[in-house]
mmCIF file of C-alpha atoms in Angstrom:
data_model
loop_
_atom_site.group_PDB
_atom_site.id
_atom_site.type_symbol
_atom_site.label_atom_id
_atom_site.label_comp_id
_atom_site.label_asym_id
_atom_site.label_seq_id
_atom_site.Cartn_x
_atom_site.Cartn_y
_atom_site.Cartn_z
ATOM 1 C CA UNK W 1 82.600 -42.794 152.943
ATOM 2 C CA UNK W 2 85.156 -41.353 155.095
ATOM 3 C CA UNK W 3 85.178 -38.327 157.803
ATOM 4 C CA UNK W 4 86.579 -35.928 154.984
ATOM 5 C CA UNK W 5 84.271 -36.931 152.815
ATOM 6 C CA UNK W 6 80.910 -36.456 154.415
ATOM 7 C CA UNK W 7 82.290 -32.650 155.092
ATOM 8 C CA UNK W 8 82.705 -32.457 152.000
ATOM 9 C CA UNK W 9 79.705 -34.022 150.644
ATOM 10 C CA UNK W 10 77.702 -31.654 153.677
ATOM 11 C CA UNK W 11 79.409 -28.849 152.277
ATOM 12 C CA UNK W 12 78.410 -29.192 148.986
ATOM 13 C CA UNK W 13 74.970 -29.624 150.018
ATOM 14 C CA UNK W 14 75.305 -26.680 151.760
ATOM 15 C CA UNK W 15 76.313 -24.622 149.462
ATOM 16 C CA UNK W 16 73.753 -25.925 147.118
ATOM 17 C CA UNK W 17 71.349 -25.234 149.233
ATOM 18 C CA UNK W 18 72.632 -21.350 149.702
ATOM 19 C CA UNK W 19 72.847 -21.244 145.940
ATOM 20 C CA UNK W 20 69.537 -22.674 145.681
ATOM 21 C CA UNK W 21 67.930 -20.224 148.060
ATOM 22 C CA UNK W 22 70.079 -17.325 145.968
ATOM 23 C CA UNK W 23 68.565 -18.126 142.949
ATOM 24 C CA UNK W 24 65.005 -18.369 144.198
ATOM 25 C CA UNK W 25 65.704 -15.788 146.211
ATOM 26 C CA UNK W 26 67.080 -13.549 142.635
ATOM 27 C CA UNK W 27 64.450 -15.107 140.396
ATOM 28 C CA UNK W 28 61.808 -13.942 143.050
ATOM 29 C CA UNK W 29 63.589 -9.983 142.935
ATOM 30 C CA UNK W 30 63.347 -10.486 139.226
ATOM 31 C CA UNK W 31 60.400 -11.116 138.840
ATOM 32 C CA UNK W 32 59.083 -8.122 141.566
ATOM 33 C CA UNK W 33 61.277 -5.791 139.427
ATOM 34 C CA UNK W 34 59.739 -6.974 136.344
ATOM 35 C CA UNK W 35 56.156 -6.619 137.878
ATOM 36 C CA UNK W 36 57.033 -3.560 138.976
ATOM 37 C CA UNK W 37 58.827 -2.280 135.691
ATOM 38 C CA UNK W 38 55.704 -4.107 133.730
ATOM 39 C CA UNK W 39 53.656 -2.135 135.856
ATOM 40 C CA UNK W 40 55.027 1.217 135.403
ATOM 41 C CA UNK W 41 55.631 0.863 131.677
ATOM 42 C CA UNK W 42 51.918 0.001 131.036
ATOM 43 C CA UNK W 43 50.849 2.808 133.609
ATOM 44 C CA UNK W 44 52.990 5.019 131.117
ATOM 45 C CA UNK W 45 51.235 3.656 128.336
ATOM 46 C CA UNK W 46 48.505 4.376 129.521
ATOM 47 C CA UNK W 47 48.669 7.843 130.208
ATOM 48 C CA UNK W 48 50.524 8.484 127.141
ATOM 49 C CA UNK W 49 47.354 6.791 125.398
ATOM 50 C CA UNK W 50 45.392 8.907 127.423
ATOM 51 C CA UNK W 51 47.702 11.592 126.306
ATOM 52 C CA UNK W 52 47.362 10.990 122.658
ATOM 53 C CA UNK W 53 43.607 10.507 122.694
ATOM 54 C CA UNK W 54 43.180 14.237 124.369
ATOM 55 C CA UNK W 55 45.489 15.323 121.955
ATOM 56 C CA UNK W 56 43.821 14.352 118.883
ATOM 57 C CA UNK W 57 40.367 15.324 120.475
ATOM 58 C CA UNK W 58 41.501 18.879 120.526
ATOM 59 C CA UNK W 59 43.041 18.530 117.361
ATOM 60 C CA UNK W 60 40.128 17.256 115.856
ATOM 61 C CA UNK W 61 38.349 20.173 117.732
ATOM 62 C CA UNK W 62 40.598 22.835 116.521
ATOM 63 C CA UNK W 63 40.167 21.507 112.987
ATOM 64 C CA UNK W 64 36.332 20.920 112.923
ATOM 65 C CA UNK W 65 36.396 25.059 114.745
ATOM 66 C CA UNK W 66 38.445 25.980 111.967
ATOM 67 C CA UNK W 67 36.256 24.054 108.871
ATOM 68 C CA UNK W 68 33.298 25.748 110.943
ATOM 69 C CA UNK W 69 35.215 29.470 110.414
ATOM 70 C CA UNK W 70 36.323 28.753 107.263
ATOM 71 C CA UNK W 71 32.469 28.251 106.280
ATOM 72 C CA UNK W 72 31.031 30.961 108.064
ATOM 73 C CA UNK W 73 33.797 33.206 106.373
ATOM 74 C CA UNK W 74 32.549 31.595 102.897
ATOM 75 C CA UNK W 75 28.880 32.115 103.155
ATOM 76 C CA UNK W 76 29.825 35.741 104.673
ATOM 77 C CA UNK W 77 31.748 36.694 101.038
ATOM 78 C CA UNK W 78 29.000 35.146 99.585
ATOM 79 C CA UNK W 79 26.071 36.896 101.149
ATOM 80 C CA UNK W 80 28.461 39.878 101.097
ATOM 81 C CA UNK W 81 28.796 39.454 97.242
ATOM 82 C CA UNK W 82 24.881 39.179 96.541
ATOM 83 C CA UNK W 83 24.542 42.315 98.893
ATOM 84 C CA UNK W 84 27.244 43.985 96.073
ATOM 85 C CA UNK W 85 25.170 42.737 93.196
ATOM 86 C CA UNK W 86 21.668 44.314 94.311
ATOM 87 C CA UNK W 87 23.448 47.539 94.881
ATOM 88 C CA UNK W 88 24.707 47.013 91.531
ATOM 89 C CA UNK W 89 21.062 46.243 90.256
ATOM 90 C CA UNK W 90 19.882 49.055 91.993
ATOM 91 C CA UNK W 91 22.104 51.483 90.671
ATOM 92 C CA UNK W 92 22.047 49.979 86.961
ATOM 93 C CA UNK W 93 17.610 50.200 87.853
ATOM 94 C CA UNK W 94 18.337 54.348 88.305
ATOM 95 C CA UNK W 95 20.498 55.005 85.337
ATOM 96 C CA UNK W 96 17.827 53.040 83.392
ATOM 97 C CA UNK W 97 15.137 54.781 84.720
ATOM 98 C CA UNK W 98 12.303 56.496 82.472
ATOM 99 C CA UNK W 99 13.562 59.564 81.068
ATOM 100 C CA UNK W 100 11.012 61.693 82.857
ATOM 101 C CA UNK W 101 12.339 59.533 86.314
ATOM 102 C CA UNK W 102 15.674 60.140 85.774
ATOM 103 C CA UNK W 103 15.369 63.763 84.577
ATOM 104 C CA UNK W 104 13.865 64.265 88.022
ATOM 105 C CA UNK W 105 16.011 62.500 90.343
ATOM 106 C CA UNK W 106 18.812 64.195 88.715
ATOM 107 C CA UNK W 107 17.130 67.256 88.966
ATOM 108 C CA UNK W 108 16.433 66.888 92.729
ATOM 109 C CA UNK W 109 20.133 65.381 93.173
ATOM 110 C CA UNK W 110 21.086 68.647 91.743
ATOM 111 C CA UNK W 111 18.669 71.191 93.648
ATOM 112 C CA UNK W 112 19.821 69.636 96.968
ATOM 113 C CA UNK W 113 23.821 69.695 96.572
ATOM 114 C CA UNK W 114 23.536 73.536 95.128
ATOM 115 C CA UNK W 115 24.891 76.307 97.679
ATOM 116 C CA UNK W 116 24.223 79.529 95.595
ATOM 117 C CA UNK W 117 22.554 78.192 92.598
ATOM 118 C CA UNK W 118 25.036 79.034 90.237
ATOM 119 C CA UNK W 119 27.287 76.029 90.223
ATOM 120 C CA UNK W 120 27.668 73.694 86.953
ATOM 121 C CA UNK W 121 26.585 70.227 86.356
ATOM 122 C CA UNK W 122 28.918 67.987 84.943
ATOM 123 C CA UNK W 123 27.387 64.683 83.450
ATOM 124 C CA UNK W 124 28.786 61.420 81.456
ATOM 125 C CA UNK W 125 28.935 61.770 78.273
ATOM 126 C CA UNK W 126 25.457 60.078 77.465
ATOM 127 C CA UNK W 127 23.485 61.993 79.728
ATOM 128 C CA UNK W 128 24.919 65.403 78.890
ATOM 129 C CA UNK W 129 23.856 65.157 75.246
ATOM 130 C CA UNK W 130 20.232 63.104 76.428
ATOM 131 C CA UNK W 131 19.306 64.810 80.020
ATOM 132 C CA UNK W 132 21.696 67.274 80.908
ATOM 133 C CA UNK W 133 19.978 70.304 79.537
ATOM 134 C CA UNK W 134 16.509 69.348 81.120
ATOM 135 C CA UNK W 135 17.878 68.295 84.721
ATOM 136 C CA UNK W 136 19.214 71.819 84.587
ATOM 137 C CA UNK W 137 15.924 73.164 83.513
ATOM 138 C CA UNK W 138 14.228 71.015 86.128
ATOM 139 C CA UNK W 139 16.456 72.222 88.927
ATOM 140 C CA UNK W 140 16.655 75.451 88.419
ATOM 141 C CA UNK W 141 13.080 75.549 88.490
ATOM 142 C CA UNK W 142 13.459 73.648 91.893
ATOM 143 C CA UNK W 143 15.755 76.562 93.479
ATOM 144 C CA UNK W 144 13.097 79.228 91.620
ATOM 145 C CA UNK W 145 15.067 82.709 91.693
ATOM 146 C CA UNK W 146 18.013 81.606 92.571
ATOM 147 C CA UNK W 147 18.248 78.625 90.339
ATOM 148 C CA UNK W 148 20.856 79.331 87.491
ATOM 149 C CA UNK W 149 22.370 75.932 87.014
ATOM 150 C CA UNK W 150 24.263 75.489 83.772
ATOM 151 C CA UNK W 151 25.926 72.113 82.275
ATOM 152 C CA UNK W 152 28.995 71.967 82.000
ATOM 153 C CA UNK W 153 31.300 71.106 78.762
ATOM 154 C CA UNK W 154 33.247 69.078 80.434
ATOM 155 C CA UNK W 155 32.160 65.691 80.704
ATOM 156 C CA UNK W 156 33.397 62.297 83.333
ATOM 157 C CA UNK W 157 33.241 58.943 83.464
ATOM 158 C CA UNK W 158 30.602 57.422 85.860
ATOM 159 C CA UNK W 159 27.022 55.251 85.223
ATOM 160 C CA UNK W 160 24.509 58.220 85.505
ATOM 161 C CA UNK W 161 24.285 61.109 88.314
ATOM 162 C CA UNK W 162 25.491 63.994 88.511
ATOM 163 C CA UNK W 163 28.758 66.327 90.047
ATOM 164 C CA UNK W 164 27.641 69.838 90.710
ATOM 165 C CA UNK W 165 30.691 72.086 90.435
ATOM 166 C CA UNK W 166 31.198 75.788 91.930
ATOM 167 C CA UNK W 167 34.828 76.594 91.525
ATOM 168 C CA UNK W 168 36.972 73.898 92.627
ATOM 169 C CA UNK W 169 34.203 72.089 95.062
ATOM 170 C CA UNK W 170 32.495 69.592 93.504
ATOM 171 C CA UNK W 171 29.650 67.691 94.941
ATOM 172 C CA UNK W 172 29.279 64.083 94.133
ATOM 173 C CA UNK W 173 25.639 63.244 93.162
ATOM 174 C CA UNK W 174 26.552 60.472 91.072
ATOM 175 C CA UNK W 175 24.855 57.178 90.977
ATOM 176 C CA UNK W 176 28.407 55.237 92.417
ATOM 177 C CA UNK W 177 28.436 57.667 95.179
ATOM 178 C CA UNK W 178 24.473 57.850 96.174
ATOM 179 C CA UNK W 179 24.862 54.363 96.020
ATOM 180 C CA UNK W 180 28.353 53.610 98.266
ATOM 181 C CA UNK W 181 26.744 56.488 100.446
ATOM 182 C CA UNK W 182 23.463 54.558 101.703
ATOM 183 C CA UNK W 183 25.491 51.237 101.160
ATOM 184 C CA UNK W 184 26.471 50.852 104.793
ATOM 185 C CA UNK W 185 22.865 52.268 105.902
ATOM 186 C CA UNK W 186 20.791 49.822 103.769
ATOM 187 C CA UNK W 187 23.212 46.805 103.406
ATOM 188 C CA UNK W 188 21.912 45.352 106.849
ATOM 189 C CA UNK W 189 18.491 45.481 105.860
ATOM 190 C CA UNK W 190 19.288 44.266 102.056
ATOM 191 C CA UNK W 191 21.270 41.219 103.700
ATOM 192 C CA UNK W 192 18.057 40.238 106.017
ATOM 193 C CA UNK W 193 15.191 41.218 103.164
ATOM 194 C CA UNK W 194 17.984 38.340 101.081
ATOM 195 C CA UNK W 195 18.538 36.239 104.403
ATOM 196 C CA UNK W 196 15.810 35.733 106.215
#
């Protein structure tokens, strides 16, 4: 081998051995980078997870609060709605009352809601041709001197009761409104007597 060639040959190895230690030295970078990038890209997936979880947790919250409404809201109409229907019983229990009952309840009805003791008494049709003349009779003998109740010809349409009419006032005795009237008194105790 001659002078030039061992340079040669010495550079070459040189230069393999810089391209050698360049490589290692890259594929060692590369693989830090990738560490790192592997690193931070399941650190991201994890909190993303972690992100996702809490996510549908509070979803899953929010829905089971709103199921949890939605039932409380249902069982509220219902109660609310068996509250209606014993009102409705009750009122349906006075109109159907024994004659001599309901004669006197409307009679007392009556007696309370007159000012002078002259007004009329306006019935439903049924009860102005069954009742009407006795409630008058009843109530007028309730006010005592002053009692000179009269029925009315005209007639409305409502369960039972009574309207006692002086002029244009009118007092509503009639079953609906003694009813709707002690409604929001009694309903609280009607719901726990059903509830409890």
């Amino acid at each position: 081998m001659t002078g030039m060639d061992k340079i040669v040959a010495r550079l070459e190895a040189d230069a393999q051995a810089e391209v050698d230690e360049i490589s290692a030295r890259s594929q060692e970078e590369c693989a830090g980078i990738l560490a790192r990038y592997r690193e931070s890209a399941e650190s991201e997936y994890a909190a993303q997870r972690k992100a996702g979880e809490k996510n549908c947790a509070l979803r899953a919250e929010r829905l089971e609060s709103t199921a949890e409404l939605e039932a409380r809201k249902q069982q509220l109409a219902f109660k609310q709605k068996l509250v209606g229907e014993v009102f409705d019983m009750a009122a349906a229990r006075i109109v159907s009352l024994p004659r001599a009952d309901y004669v006197a309840f409307l009679a007392a009805q009556a007696a309370n809601a007159a000012v002078s003791g002259t007004e009329e008494l306006i019935f439903n049709e049924k009860d102005a041709g069954e009742v009407g003349q006795d409630v008058a009779a009843a109530a007028n003998a309730q006010l005592g001197a002053r009692g000179k109740l009269t029925v009315s010809a005209e007639t409305r349409r409502f369960s039972g009761g009574v309207i006692v009419k002086q002029g244009e006032i009118e007092t509503n005795c009639t079953v609906e409104m003694l009813i709707q009237q002690r409604r929001s008194d009694l309903a609280s105790q009607v719901a726990e007597l059903l509830f409890s």
